[in-house]
GROMACS .gro file of C-alpha atoms in nm:
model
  322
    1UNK     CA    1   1.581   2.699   1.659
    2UNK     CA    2   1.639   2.338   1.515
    3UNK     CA    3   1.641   2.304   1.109
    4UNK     CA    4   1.406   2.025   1.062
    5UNK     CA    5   1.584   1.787   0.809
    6UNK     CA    6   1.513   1.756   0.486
    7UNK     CA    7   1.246   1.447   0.446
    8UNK     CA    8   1.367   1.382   0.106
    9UNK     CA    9   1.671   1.249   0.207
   10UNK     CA   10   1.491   1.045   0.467
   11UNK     CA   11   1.516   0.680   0.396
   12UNK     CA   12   1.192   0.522   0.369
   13UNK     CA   13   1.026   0.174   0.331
   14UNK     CA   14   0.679   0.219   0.154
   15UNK     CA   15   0.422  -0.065   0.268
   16UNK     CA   16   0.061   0.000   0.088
   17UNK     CA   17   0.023   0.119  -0.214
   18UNK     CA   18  -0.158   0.011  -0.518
   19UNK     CA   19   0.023   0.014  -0.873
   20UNK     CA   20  -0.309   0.106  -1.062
   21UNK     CA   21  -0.332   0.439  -0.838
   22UNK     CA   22   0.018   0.528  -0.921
   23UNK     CA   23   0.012   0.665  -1.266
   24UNK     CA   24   0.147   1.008  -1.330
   25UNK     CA   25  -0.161   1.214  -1.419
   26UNK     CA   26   0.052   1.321  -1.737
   27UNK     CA   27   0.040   0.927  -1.825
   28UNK     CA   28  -0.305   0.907  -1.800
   29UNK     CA   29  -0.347   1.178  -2.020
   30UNK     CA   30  -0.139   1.076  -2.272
   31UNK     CA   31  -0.291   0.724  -2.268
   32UNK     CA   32  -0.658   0.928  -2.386
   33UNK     CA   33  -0.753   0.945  -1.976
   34UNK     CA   34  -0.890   1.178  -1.734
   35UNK     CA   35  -0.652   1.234  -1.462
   36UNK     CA   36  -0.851   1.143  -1.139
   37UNK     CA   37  -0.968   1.418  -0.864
   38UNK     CA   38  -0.694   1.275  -0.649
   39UNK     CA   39  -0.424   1.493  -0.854
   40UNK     CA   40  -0.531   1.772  -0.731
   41UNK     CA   41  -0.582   1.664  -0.362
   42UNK     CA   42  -0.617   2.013  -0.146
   43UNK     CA   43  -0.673   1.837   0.159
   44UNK     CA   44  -1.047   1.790   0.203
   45UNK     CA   45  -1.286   1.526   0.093
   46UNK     CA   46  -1.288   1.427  -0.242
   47UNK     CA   47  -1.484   1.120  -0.286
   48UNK     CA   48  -1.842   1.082  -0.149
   49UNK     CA   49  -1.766   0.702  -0.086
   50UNK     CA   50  -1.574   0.420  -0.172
   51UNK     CA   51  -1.818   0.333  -0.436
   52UNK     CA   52  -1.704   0.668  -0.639
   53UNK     CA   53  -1.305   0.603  -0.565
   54UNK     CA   54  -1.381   0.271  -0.715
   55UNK     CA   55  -1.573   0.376  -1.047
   56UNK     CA   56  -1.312   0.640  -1.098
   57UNK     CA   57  -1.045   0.376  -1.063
   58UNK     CA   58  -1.185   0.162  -1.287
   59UNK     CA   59  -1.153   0.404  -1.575
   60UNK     CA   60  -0.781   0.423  -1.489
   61UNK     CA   61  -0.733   0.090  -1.468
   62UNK     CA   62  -0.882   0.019  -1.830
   63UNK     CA   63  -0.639   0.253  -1.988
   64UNK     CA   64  -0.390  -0.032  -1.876
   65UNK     CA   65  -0.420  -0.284  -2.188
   66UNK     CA   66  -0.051  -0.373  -2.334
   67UNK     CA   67   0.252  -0.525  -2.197
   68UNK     CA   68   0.397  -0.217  -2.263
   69UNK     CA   69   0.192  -0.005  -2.063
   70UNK     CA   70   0.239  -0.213  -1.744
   71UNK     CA   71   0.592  -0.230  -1.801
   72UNK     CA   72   0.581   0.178  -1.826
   73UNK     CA   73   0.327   0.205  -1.515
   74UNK     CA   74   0.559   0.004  -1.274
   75UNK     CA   75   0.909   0.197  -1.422
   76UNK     CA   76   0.776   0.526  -1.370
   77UNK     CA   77   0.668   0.396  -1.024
   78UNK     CA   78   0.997   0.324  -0.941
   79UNK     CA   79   1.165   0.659  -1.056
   80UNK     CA   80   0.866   0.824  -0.844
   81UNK     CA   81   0.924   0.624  -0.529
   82UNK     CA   82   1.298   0.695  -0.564
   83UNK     CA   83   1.213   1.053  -0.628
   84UNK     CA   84   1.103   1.037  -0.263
   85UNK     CA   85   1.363   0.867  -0.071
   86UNK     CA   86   1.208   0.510  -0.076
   87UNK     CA   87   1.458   0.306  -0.037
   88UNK     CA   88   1.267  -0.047  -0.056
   89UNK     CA   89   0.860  -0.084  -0.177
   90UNK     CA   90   0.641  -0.336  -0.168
   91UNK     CA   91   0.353  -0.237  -0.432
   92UNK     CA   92   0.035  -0.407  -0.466
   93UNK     CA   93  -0.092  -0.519  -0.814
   94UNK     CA   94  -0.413  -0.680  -0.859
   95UNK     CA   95  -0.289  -0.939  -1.088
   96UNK     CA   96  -0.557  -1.197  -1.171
   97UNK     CA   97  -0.884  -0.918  -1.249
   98UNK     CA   98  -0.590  -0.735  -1.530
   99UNK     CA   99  -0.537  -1.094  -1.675
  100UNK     CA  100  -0.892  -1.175  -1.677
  101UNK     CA  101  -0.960  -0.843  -1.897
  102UNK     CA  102  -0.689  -0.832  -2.119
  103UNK     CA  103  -0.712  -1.215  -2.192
  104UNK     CA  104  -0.374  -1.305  -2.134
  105UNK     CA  105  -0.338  -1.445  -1.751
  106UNK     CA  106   0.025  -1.391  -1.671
  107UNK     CA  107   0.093  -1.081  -1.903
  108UNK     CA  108   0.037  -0.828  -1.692
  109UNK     CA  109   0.261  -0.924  -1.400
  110UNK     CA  110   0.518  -1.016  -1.618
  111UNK     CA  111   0.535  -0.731  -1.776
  112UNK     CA  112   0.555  -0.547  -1.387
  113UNK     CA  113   0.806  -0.776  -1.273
  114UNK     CA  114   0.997  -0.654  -1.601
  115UNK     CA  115   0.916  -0.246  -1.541
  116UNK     CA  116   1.030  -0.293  -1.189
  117UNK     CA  117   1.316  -0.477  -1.193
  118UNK     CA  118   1.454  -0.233  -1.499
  119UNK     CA  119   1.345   0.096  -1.236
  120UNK     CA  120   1.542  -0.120  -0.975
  121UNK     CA  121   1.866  -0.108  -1.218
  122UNK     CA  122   1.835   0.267  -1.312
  123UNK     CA  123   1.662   0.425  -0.964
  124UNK     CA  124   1.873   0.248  -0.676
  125UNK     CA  125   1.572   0.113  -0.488
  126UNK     CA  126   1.440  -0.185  -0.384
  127UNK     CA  127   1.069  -0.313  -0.470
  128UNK     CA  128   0.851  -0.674  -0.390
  129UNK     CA  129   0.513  -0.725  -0.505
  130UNK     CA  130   0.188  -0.792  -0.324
  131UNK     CA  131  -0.127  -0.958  -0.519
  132UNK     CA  132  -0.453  -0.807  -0.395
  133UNK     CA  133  -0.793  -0.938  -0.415
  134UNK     CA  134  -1.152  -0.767  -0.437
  135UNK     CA  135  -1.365  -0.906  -0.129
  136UNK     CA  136  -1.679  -0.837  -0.401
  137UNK     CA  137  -1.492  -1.121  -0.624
  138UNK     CA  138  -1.505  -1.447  -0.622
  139UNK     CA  139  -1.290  -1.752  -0.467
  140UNK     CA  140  -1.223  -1.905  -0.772
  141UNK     CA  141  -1.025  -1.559  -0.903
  142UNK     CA  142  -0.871  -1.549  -0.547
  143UNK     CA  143  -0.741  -1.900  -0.639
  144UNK     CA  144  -0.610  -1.753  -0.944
  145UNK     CA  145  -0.418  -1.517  -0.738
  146UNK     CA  146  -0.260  -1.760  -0.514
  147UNK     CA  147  -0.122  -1.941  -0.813
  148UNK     CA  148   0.033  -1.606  -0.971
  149UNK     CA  149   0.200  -1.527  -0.665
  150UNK     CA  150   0.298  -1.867  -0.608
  151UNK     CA  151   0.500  -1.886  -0.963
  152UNK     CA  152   0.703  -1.579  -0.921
  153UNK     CA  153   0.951  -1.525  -0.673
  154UNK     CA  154   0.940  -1.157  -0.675
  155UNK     CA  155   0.586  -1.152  -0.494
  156UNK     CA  156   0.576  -1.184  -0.152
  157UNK     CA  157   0.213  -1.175  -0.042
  158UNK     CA  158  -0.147  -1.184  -0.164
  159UNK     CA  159  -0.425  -0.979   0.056
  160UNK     CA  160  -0.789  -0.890   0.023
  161UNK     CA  161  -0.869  -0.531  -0.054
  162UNK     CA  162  -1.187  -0.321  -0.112
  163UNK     CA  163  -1.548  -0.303   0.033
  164UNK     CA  164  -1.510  -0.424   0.369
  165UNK     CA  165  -1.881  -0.453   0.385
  166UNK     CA  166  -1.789  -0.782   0.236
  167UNK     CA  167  -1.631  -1.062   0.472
  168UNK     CA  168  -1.315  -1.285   0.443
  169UNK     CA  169  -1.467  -1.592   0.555
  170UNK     CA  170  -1.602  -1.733   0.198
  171UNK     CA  171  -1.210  -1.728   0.120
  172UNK     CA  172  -1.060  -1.878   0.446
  173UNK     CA  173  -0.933  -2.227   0.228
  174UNK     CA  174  -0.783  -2.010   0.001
  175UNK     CA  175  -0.587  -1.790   0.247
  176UNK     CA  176  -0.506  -2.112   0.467
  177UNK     CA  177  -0.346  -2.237   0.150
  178UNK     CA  178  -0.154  -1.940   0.107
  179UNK     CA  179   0.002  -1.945   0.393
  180UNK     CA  180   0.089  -2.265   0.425
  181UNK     CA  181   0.272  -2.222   0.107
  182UNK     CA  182   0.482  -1.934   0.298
  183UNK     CA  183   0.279  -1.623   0.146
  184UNK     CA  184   0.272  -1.348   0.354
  185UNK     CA  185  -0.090  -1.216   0.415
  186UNK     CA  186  -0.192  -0.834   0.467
  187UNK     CA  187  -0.559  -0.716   0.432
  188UNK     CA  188  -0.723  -0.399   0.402
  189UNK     CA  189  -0.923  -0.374   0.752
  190UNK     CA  190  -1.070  -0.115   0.941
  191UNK     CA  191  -1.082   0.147   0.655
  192UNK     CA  192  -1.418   0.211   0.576
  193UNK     CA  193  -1.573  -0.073   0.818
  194UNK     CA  194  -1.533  -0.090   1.190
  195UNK     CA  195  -1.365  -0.312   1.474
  196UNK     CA  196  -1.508  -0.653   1.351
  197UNK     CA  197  -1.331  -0.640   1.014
  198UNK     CA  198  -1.018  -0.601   1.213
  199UNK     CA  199  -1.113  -0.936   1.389
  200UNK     CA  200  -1.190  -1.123   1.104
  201UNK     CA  201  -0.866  -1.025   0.893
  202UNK     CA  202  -0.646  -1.136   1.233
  203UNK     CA  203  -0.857  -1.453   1.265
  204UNK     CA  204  -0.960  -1.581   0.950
  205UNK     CA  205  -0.726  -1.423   0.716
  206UNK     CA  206  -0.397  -1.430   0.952
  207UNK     CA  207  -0.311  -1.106   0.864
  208UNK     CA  208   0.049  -0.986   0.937
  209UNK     CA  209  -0.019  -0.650   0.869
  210UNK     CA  210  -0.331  -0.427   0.831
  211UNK     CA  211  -0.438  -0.245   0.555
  212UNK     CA  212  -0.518   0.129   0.718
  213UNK     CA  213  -0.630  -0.068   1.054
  214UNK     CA  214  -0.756   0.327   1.171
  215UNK     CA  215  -1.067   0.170   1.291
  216UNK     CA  216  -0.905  -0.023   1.590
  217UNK     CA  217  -0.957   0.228   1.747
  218UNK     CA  218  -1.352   0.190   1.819
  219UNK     CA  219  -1.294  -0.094   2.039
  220UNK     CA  220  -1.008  -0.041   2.357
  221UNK     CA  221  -1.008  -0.374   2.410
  222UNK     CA  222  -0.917  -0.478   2.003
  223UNK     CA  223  -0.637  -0.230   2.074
  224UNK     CA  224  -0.454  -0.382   2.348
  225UNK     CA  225  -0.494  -0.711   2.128
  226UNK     CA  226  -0.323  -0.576   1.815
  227UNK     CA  227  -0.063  -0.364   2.049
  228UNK     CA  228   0.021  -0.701   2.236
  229UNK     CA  229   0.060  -0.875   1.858
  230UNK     CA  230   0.239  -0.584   1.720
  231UNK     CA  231   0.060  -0.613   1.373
  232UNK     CA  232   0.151  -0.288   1.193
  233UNK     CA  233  -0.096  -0.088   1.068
  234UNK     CA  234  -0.047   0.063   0.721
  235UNK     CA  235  -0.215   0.382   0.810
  236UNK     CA  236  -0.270   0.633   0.466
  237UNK     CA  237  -0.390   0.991   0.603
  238UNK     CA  238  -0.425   1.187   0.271
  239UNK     CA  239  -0.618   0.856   0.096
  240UNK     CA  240  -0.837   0.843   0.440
  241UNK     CA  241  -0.946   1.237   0.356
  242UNK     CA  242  -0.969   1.196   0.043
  243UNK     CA  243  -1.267   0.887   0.087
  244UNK     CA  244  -1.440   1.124   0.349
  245UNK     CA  245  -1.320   0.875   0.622
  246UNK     CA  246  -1.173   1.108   0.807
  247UNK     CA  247  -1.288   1.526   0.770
  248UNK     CA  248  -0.956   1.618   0.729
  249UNK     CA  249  -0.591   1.589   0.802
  250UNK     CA  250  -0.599   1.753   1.123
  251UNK     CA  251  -0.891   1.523   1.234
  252UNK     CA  252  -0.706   1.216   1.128
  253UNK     CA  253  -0.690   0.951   1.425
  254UNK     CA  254  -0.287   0.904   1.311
  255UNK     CA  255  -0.149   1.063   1.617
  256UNK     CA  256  -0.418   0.874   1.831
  257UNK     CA  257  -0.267   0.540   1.711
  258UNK     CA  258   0.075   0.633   1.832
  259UNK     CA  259  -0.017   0.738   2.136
  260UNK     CA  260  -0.194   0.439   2.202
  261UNK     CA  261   0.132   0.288   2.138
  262UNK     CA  262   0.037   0.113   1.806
  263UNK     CA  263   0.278  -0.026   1.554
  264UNK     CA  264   0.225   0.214   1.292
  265UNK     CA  265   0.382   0.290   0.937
  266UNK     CA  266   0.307   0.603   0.725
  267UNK     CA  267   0.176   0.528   0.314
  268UNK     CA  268   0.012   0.666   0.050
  269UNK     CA  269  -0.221   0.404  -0.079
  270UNK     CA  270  -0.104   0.544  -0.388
  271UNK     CA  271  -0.317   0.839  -0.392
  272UNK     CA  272  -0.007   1.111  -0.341
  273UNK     CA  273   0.366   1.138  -0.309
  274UNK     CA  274   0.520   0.967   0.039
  275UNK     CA  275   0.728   1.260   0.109
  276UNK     CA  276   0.371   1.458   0.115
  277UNK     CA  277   0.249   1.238   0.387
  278UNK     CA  278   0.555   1.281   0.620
  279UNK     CA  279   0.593   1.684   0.573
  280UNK     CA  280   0.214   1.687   0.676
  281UNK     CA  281   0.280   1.491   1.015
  282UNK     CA  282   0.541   1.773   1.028
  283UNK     CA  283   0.329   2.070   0.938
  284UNK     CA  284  -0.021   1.925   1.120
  285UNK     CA  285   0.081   1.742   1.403
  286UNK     CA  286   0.393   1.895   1.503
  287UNK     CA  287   0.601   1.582   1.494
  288UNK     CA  288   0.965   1.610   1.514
  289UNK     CA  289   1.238   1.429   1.287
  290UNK     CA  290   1.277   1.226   1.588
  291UNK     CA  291   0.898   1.140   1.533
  292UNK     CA  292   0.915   1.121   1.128
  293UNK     CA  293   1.271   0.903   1.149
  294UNK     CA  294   1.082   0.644   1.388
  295UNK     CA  295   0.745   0.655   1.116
  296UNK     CA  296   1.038   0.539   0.844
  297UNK     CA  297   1.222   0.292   1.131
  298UNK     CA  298   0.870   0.146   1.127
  299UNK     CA  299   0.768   0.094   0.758
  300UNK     CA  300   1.166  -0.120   0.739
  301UNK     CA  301   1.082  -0.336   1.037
  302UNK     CA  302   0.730  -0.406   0.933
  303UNK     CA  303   0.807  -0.438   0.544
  304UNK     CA  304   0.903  -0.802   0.406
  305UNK     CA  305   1.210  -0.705   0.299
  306UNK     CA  306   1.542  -0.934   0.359
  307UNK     CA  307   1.715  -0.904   0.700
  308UNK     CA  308   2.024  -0.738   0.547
  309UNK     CA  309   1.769  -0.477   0.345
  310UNK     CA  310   1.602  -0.433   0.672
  311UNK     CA  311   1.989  -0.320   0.847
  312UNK     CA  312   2.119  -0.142   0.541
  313UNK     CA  313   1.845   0.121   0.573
  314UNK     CA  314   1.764   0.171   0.920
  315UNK     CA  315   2.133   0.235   0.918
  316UNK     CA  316   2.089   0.485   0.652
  317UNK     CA  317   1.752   0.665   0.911
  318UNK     CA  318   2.002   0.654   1.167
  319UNK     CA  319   2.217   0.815   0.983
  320UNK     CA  320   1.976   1.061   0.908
  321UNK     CA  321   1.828   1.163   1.281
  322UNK     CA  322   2.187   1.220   1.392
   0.00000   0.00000   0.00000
């Protein structure tokens, strides 16, 4: 009988997830919160609907008021992801709604850029930053967002996230604008709507990778199209449980999207530790380290991360599976 390796010392690229759903519970606490439901995750449905996730959030997100606070949310973020063998991270940050409620515009990503790149120095990983969007918001913020990423080398990308009942058409100029200023673009898609939000992230929003994407699979013919493009899918069992889109872990379409020979990477959304995610492939689906290596070899190739980042740790997986 084969050990399986440990998954700690797997290296990992981690693609989607959100800074704001990151904080220790013991943070939270400290800071006069309630730690959210999603600390205790025990693999069943948590959250009625998005709607619930959302106002729970929200009370999080408040707690975060002073530079200081930001600068301790993204260090201890770092230390965490290191903790589990992420090697490079790309962490989404909804920059512009933080300035808008703290009254200082830039403060808050500044003082992120400054928490990361000091848990860069003392952890050993890597990190870039992605700007997300509410679809419920309006243009004019998503503007806003554009410019922040736009002044600050260390962000690579601006997206829209949340209710996908909400199109991306009303903020096509901004996203054109984006990337013709050489922003990448990644939106959530296919999470909690179907097939047609897929579509319109590919079409209007020119997105390079999906945000969960686990709704491709209602229409065969929208998954030979994103196969053919090869636009990864940022696929987050535990998060996808957790919002009662899927029933459970078992019943989670993730093995259904590699079989159909999607380009899928395995994340967190921030909801739960990455190292969780990959011993539960193990444990539910019965995937092999052959399996789990080629889930990390994924999340490098798809991330945004320089070329020689890119080599340095799919060296280090290879390294690993042998």
């Amino acid at each position: 009988m084969v050990t399986p390796r440990e998954l700690r010392a797997l290296p990992k690229a981690h693609l989607h997830t959100h800074l704001e759903s990151t904080l220790r519970p013991g943070t939270i606490e400290e800071w006069g919160g309630v730690a959210p439901a999603a600390a205790v995750f025990s693999g069943v449905p948590i959250y009625p609907d998005f709607r619930a996730f959302g106002d729970e959030r929200a009370a999080v997100r408040d707690l975060l008021n002073t530079p200081e606070r930001f600068r301790r949310a993204a260090y201890e973020f770092c230390q965490d992801e290191a903790a589990q063998g992420v090697r490079y991270a790309e962490v989404t940050f909804t920059a512009a709604a933080h300035g808008e409620r703290t009254g200082q515009a830039r403060m808050p990503l500044e003082a992120v850029l400054e928490g990361l790149e000091e848990g860069e120095r003392d952890f050993g990983l890597r990190t870039a930053v992605l700007l997300d969007h509410s679809r419920r918001r309006s243009t004019d913020r998503l503007a806003r967002t554009v410019d922040l990423a736009l002044a600050y080398e260390q962000v690579v990308g601006v997206g829209l996230a949340g209710d996908e009942s909400h199109p991306l058409s009303p903020f096509a100029r901004e996203l054109d604008r984006a990337r013709a200023e050489g922003l990448h673009l990644v939106h959530h898609a296919g999470e909690s709507a179907g097939a047609d939000s897929v579509r319109e992230a590919l079409e209007v929003g020119h997105a390079e990778r999906l945000g969960h994407g686990i709704r491709v699979l209602d229409d065969p013919g929208l998954v030979a199209r994103v196969r053919e493009l090869g636009v990864p899918l940022e696929v987050c069992p535990s998060s996808n449980v957790m919002l009662s889109l899927a029933p459970s872990w078992a019943e989670h379409p993730l093995p259904r999207l590699i079989e159909a020979g999607l380009n899928v990477t395995l994340n967190t959304d921030g909801e739960c530790a990455l190292n969780g995610e990959y011993a539960s492939a193990r444990e539910i689906f019965g995937f092999g380290d052959d399996v789990l290596a080629e889930l990390a070899r994924a999340s490098v190739r798809a991330s945004f991360a320089p070329d020689t980042v890119k080599k340095e740790i799919l060296a280090e997986i290879d390294a690993w599976a042998r």
